[in-house]
PDB file of C-alpha atoms in Angstrom:
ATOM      1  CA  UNK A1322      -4.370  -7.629  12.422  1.00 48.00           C
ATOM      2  CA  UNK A1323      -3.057  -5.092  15.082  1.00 43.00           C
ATOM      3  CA  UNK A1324      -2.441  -1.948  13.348  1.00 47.00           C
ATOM      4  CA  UNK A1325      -1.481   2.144  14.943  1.00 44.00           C
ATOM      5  CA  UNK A1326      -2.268   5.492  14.375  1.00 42.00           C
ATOM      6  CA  UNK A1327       0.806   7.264  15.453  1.00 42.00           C
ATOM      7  CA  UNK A1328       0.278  11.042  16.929  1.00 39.00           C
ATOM      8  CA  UNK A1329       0.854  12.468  14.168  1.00 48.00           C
ATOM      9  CA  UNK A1330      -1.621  11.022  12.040  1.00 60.00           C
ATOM     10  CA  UNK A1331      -0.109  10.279   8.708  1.00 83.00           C
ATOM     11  CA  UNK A1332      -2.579  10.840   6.571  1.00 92.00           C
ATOM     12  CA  UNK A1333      -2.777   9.923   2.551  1.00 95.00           C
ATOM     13  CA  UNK A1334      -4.923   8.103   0.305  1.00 96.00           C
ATOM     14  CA  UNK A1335      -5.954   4.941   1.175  1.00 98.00           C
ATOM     15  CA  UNK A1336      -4.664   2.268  -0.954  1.00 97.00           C
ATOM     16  CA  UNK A1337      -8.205   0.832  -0.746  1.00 98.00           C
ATOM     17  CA  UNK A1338     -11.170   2.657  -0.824  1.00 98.00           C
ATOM     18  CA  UNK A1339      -9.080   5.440  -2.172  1.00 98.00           C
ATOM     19  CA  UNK A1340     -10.086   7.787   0.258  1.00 97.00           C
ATOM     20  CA  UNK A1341      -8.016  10.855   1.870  1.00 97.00           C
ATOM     21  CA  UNK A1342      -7.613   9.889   5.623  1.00 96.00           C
ATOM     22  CA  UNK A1343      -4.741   8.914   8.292  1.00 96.00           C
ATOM     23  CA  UNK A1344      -3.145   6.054   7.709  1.00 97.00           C
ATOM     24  CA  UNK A1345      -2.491   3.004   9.965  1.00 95.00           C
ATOM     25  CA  UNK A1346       1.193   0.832  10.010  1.00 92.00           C
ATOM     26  CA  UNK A1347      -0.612  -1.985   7.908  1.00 91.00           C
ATOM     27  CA  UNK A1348       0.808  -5.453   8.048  1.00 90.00           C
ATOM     28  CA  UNK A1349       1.250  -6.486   4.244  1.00 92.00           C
ATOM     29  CA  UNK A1350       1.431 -10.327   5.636  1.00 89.00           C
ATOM     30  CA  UNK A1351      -0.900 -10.390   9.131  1.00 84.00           C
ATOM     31  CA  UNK A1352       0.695 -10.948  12.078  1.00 74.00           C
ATOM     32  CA  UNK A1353      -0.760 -14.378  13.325  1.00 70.00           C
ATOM     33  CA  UNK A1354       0.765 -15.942  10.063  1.00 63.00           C
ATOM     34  CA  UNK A1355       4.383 -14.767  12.141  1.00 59.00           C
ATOM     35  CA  UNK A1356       3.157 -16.846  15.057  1.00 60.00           C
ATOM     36  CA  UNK A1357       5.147 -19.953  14.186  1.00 52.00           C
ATOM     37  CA  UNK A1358       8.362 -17.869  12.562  1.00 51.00           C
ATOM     38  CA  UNK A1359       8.881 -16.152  15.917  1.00 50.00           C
ATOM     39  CA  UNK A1360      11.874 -17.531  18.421  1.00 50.00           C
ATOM     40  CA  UNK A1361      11.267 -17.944  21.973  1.00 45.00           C
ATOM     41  CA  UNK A1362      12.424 -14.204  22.593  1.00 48.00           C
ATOM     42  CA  UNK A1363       9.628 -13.363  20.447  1.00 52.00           C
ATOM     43  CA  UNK A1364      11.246 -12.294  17.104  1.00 50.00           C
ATOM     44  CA  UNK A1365      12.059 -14.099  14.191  1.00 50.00           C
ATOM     45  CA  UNK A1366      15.203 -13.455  11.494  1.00 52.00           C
ATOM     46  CA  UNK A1367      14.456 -12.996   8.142  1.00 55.00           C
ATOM     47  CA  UNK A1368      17.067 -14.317   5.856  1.00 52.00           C
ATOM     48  CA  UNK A1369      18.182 -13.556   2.301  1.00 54.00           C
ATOM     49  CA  UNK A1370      19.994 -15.626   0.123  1.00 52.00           C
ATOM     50  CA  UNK A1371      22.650 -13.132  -0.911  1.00 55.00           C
ATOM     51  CA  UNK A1372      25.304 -13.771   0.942  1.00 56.00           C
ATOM     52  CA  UNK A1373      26.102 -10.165   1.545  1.00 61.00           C
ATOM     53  CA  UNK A1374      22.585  -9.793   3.294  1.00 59.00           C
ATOM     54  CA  UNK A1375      22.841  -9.702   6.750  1.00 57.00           C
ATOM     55  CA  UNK A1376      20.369 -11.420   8.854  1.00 57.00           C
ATOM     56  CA  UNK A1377      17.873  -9.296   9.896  1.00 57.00           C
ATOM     57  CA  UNK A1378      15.449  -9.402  13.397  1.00 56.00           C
ATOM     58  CA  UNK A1379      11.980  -8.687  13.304  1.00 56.00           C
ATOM     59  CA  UNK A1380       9.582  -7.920  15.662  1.00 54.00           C
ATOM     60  CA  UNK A1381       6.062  -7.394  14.053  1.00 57.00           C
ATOM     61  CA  UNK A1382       6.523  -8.576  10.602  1.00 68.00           C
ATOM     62  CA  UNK A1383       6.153  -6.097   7.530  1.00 83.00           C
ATOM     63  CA  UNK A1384       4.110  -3.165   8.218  1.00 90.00           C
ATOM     64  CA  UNK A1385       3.549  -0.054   5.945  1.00 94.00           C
ATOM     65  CA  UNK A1386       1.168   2.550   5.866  1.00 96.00           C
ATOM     66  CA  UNK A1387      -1.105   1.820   3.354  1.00 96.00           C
ATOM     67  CA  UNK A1388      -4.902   1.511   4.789  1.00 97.00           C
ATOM     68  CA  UNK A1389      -7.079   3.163   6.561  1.00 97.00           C
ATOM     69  CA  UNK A1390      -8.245   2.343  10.004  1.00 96.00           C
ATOM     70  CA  UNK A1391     -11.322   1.128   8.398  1.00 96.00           C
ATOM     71  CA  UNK A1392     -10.224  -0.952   5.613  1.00 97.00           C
ATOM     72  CA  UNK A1393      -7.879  -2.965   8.004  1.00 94.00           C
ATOM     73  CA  UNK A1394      -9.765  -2.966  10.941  1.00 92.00           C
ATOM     74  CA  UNK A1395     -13.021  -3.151   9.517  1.00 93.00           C
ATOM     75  CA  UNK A1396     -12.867  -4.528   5.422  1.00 94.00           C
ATOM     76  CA  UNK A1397      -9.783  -6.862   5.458  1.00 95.00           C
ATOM     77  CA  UNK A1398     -10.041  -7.954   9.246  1.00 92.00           C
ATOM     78  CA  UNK A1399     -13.328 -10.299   8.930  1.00 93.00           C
ATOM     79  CA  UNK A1400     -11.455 -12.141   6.556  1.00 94.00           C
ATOM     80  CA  UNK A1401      -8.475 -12.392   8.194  1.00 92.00           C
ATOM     81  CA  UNK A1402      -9.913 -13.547  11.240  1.00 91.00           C
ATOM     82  CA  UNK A1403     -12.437 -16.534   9.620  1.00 91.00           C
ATOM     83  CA  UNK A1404      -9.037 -17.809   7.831  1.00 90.00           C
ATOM     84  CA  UNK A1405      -7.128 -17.274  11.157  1.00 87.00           C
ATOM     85  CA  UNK A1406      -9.591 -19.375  12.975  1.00 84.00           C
ATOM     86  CA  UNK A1407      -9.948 -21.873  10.112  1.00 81.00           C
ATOM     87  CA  UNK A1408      -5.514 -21.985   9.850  1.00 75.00           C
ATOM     88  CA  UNK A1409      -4.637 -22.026  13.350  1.00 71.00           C
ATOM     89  CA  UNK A1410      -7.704 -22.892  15.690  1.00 66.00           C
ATOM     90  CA  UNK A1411      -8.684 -25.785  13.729  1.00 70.00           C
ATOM     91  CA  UNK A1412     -12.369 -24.619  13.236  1.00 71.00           C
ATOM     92  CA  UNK A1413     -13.035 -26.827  10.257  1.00 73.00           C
ATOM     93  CA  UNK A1414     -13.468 -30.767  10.298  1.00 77.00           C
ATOM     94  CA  UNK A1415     -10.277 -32.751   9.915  1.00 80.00           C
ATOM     95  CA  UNK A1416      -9.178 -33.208   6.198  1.00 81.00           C
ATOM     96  CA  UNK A1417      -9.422 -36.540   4.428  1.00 87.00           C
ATOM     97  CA  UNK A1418      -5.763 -37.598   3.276  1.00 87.00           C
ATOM     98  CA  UNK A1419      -6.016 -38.980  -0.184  1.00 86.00           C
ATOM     99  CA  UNK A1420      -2.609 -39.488  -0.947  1.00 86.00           C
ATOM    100  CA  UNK A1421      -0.296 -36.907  -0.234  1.00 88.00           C
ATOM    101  CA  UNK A1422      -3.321 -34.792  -0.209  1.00 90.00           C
ATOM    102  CA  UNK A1423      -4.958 -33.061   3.168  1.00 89.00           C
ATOM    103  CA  UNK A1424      -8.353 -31.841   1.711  1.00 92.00           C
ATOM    104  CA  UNK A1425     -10.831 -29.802   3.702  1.00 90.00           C
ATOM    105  CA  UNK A1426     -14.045 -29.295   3.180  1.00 91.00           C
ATOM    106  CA  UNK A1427     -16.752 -26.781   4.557  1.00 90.00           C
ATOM    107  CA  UNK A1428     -14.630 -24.652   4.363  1.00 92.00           C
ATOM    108  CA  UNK A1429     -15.898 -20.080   3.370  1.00 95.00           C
ATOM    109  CA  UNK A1430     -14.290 -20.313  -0.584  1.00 96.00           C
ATOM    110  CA  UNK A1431     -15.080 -16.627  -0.555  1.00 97.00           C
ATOM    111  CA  UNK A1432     -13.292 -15.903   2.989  1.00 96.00           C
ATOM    112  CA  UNK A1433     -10.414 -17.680   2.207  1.00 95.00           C
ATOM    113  CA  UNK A1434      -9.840 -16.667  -1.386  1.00 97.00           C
ATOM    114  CA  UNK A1435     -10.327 -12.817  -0.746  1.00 97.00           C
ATOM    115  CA  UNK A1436      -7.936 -12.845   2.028  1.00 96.00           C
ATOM    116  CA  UNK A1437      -5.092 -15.345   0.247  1.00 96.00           C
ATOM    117  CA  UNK A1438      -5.392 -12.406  -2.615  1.00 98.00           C
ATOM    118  CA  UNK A1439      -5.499  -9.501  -0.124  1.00 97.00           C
ATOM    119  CA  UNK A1440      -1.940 -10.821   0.478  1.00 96.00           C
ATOM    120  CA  UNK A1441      -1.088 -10.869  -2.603  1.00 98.00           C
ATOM    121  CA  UNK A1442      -2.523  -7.331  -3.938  1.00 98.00           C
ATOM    122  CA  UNK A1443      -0.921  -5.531  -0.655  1.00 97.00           C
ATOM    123  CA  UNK A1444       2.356  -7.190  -1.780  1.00 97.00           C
ATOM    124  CA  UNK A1445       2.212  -6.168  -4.996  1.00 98.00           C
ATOM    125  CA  UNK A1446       0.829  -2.186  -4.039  1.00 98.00           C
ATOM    126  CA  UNK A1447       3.746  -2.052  -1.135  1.00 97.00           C
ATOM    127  CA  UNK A1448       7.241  -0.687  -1.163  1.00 96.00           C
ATOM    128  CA  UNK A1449       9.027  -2.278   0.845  1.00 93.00           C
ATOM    129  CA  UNK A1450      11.771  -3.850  -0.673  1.00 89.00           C
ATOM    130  CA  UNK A1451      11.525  -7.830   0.379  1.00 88.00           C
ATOM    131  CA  UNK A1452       8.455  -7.562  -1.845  1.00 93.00           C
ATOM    132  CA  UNK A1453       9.283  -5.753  -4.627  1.00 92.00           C
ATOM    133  CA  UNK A1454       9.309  -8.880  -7.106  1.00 93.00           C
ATOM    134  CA  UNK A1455       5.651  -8.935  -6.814  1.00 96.00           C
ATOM    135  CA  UNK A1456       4.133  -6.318  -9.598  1.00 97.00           C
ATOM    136  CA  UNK A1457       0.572  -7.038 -10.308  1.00 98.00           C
ATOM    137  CA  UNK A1458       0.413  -4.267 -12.876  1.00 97.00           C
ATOM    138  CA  UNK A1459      -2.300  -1.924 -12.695  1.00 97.00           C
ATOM    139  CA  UNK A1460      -5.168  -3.839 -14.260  1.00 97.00           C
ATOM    140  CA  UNK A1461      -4.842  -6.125 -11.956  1.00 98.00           C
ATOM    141  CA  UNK A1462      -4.567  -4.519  -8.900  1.00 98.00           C
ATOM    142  CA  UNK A1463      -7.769  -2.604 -10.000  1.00 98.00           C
ATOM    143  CA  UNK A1464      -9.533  -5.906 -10.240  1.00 98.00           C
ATOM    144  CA  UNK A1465      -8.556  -7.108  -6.754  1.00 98.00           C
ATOM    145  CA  UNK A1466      -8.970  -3.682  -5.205  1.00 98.00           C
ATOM    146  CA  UNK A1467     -12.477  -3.267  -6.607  1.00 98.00           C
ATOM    147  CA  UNK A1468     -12.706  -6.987  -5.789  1.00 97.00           C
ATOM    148  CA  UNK A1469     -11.736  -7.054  -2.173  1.00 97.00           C
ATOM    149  CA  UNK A1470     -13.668  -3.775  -1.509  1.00 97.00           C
ATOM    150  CA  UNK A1471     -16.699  -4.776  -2.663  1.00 97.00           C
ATOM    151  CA  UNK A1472     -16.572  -8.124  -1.398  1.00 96.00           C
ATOM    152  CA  UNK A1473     -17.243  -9.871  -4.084  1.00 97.00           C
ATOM    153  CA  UNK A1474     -16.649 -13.865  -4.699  1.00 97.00           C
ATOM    154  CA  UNK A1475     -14.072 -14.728  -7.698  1.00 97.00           C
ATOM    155  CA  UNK A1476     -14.610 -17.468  -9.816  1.00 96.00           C
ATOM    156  CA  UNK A1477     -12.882 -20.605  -9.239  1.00 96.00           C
ATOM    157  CA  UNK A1478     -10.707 -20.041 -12.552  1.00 94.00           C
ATOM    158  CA  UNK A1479      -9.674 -16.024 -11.667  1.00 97.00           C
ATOM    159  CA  UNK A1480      -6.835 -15.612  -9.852  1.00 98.00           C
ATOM    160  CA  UNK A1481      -6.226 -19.268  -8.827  1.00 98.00           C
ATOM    161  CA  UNK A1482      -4.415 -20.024  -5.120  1.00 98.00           C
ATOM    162  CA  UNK A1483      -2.498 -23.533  -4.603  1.00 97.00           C
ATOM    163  CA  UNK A1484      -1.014 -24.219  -1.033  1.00 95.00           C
ATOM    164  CA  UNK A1485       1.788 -26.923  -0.675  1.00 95.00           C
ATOM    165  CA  UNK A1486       3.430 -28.120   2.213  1.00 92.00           C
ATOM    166  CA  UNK A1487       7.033 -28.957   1.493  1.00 92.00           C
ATOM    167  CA  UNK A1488       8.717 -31.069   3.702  1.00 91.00           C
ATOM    168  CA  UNK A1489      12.781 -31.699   4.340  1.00 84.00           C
ATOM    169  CA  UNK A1490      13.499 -34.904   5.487  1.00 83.00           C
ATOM    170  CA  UNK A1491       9.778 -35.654   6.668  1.00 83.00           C
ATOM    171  CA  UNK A1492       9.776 -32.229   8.823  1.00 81.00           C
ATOM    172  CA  UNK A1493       6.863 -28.840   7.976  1.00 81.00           C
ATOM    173  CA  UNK A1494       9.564 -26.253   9.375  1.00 74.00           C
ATOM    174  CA  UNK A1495       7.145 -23.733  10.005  1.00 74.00           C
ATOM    175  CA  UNK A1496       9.942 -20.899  11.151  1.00 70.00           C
ATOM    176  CA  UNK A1497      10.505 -20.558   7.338  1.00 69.00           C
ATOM    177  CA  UNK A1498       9.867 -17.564   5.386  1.00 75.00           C
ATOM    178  CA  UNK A1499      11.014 -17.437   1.587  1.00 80.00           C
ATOM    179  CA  UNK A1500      10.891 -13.677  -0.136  1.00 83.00           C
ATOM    180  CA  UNK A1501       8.540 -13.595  -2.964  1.00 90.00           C
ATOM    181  CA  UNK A1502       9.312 -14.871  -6.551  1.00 91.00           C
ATOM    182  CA  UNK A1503       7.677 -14.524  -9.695  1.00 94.00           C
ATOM    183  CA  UNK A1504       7.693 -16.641 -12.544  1.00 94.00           C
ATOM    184  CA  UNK A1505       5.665 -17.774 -15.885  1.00 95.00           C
ATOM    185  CA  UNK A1506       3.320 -20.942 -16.239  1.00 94.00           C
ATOM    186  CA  UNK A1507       0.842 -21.778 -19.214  1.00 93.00           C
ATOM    187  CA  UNK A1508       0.666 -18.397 -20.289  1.00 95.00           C
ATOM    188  CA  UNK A1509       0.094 -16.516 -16.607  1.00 97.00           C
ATOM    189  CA  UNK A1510       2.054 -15.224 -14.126  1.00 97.00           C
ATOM    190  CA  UNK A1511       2.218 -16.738 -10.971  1.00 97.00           C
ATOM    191  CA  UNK A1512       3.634 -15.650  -7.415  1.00 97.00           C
ATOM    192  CA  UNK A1513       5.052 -17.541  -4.946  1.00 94.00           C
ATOM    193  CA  UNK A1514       5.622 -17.253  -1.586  1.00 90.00           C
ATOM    194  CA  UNK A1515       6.446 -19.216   1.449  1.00 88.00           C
ATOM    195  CA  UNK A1516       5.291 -17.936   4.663  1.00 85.00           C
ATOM    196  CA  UNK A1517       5.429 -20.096   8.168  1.00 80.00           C
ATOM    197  CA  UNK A1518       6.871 -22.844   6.082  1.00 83.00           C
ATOM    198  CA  UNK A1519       3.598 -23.131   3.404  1.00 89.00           C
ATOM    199  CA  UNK A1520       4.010 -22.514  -0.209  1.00 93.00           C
ATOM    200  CA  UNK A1521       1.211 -20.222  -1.528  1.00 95.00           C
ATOM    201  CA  UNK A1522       1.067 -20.025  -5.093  1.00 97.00           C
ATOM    202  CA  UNK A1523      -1.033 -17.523  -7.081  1.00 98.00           C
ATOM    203  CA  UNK A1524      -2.091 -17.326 -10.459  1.00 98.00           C
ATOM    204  CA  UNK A1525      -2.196 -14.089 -12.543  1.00 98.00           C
ATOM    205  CA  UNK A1526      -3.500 -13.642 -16.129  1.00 96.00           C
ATOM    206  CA  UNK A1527      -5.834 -14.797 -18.402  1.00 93.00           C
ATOM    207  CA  UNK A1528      -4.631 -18.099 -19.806  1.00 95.00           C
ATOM    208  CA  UNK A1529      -6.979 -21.276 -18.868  1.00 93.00           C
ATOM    209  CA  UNK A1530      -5.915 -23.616 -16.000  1.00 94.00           C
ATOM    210  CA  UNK A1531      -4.980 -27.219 -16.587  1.00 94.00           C
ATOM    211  CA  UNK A1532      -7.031 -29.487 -15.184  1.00 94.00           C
ATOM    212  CA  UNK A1533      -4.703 -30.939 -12.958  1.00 92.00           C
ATOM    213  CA  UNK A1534      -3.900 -27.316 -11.072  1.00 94.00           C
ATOM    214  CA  UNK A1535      -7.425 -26.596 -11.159  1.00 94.00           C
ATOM    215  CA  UNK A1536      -7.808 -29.987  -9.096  1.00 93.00           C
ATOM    216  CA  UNK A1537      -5.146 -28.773  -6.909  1.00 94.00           C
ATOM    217  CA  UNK A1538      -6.360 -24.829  -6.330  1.00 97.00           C
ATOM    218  CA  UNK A1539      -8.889 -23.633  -3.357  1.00 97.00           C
ATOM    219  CA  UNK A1540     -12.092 -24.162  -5.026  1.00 97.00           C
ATOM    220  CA  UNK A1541     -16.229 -23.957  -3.656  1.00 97.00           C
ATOM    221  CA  UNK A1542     -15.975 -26.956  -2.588  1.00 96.00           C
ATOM    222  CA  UNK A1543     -12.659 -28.212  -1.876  1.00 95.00           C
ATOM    223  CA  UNK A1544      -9.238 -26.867  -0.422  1.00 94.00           C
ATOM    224  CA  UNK A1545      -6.555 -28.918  -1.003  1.00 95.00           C
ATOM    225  CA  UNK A1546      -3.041 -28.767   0.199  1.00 94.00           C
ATOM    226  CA  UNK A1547      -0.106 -30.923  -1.210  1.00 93.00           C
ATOM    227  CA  UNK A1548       2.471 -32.450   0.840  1.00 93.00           C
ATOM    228  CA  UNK A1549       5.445 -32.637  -1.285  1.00 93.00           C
ATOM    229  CA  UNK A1550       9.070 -33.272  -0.681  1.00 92.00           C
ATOM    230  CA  UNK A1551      11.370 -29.447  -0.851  1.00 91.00           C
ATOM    231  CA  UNK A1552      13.273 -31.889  -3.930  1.00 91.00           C
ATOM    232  CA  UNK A1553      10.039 -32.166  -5.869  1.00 92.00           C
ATOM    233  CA  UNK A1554      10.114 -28.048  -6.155  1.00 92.00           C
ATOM    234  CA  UNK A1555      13.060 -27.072  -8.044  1.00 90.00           C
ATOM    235  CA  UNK A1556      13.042 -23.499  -7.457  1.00 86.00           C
ATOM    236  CA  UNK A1557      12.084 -24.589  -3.640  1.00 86.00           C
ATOM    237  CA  UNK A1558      15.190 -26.825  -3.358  1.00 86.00           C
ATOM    238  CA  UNK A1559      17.377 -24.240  -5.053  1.00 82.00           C
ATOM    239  CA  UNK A1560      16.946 -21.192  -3.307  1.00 78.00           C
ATOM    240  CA  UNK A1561      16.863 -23.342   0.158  1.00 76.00           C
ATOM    241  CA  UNK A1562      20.122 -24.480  -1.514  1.00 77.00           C
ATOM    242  CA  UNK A1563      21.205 -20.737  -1.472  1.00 74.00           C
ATOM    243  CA  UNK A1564      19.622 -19.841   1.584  1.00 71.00           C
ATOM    244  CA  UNK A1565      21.802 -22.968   3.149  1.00 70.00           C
ATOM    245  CA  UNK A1566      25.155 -21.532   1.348  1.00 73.00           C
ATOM    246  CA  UNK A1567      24.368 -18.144   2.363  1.00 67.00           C
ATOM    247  CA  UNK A1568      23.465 -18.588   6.177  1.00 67.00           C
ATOM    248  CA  UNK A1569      27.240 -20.757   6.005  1.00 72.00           C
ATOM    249  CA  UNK A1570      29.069 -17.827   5.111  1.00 70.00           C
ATOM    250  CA  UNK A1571      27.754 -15.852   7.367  1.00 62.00           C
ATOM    251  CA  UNK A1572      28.365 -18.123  10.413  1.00 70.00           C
ATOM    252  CA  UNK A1573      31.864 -18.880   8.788  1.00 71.00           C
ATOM    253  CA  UNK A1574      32.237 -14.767   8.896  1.00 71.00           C
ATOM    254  CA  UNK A1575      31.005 -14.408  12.030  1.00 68.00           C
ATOM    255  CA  UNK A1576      33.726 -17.237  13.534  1.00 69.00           C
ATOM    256  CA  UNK A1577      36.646 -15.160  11.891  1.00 66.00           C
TER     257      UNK A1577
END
């Protein structure tokens, strides 16, 4: 997580700890998750649907300032580096494939959840507009503030995370990014968002999970990730339908 102080020190209350102090150019999604969404120039485009969107490059990701330098540097970063080594550096043992399953094991339940749902809450707590279909509420970005602060471990059941890997035509393309959605399941909201091609799925509210997504969420002692077909995910396979029609009238526009 490489966050700045500029010189002149914006300073505010920290989303946080909810402390008065400057304020550092946060990245709402870190910036090793942009690794595989960058070109070869080293920037990536990120693409809306609306066909009156232009494409637009990025160098850094999303940044905003909402932490302090020591809830970035210090709070959120030990998480995000455990699940950076874990993601990208291949620290834990290879998964067993049962099915269309990966499933890892050994894995820090606690490391990975709180920084999944530190996504999530700074999503939800940001501004900026790409995000601004994720609204928590405030109960429960209290919860995961207090949560995330404290360090605490959530229960399996609170605040559930599934992780797919959808695949067109047999191919992970890991230079996708999707904006957030939002949606209703079984009684709870739930998030989604696709970031370097993986959909992350979160779980907001009270209702009970059914058995089969508790099987398929980051639990103690399992964290699963399904390999499914884009087709299998209708709202997937629509908006990459609309992404598709989209990106075609832009090139068509471009050729006029």
């Amino acid at each position: 997580m490489t966050t700045t102080i500029s010189s002149n020190r914006h300073s505010g209350k920290c989303r946080l700890c909810l402390q008065v102090r400057p304020l550092v150019a946060s990245h709402i999604i870190p910036n090793f998750q942009f690794k595989g969404l960058k070109k070869i120039e080293g920037h990536f485009y990120e693409l809306s649907t609306n066909e009156s969107v232009p494409e637009r490059k990025q160098q850094r990701g999303f940044t905003e300032r909402l932490l302090c330098a020591e809830c970035d540097n210090r709070r959120l970063q030990k998480n995000e580096d455990y699940f950076a080594r874990v993601w990208t550096h291949g620290k834990l043992p290879e998964p067993q494939q049962h099915g269309r399953f990966l499933i890892f094991r050994e894995h820090d339940y606690k490391r990975c959840k709180n920084f999944l749902l530190s996504i999530l809450w700074r999503m939800s707590v940001s501004s900026l507009d790409i995000f601004n279909e994720v609204s928590l509420g405030p109960k429960h970005e209290e919860v995961l503030r207090a949560y995330i602060l404290a360090d605490r471990e959530f229960d399996e059941q609170e605040y559930a995370i599934t992780v797919t890997a959808p695949f067109i035509e047999e191919r992970l393309y890991e230079d996708f990014m999707l904006q957030p959605d939002s949606a209703r399941l079984d009684g709870n909201r739930i998030y989604r968002c696709v970031i370097a091609g993986m959909l992350y799925t979160f779980f907001v509210g009270s209702a009970p999970l059914r058995p089969e997504v508790h099987a398929l969420s980051l639990r103690r002692e399992e964290f699963p990730i399904a390999k499914m077909d884009v087709k299998e995910i209708p709202f997937l396979a629509h908006a990459m339908g609309r992404l598709g029609k989209a990106n075609n009238v832009r090139e068509n526009s471009r050729r006029r």
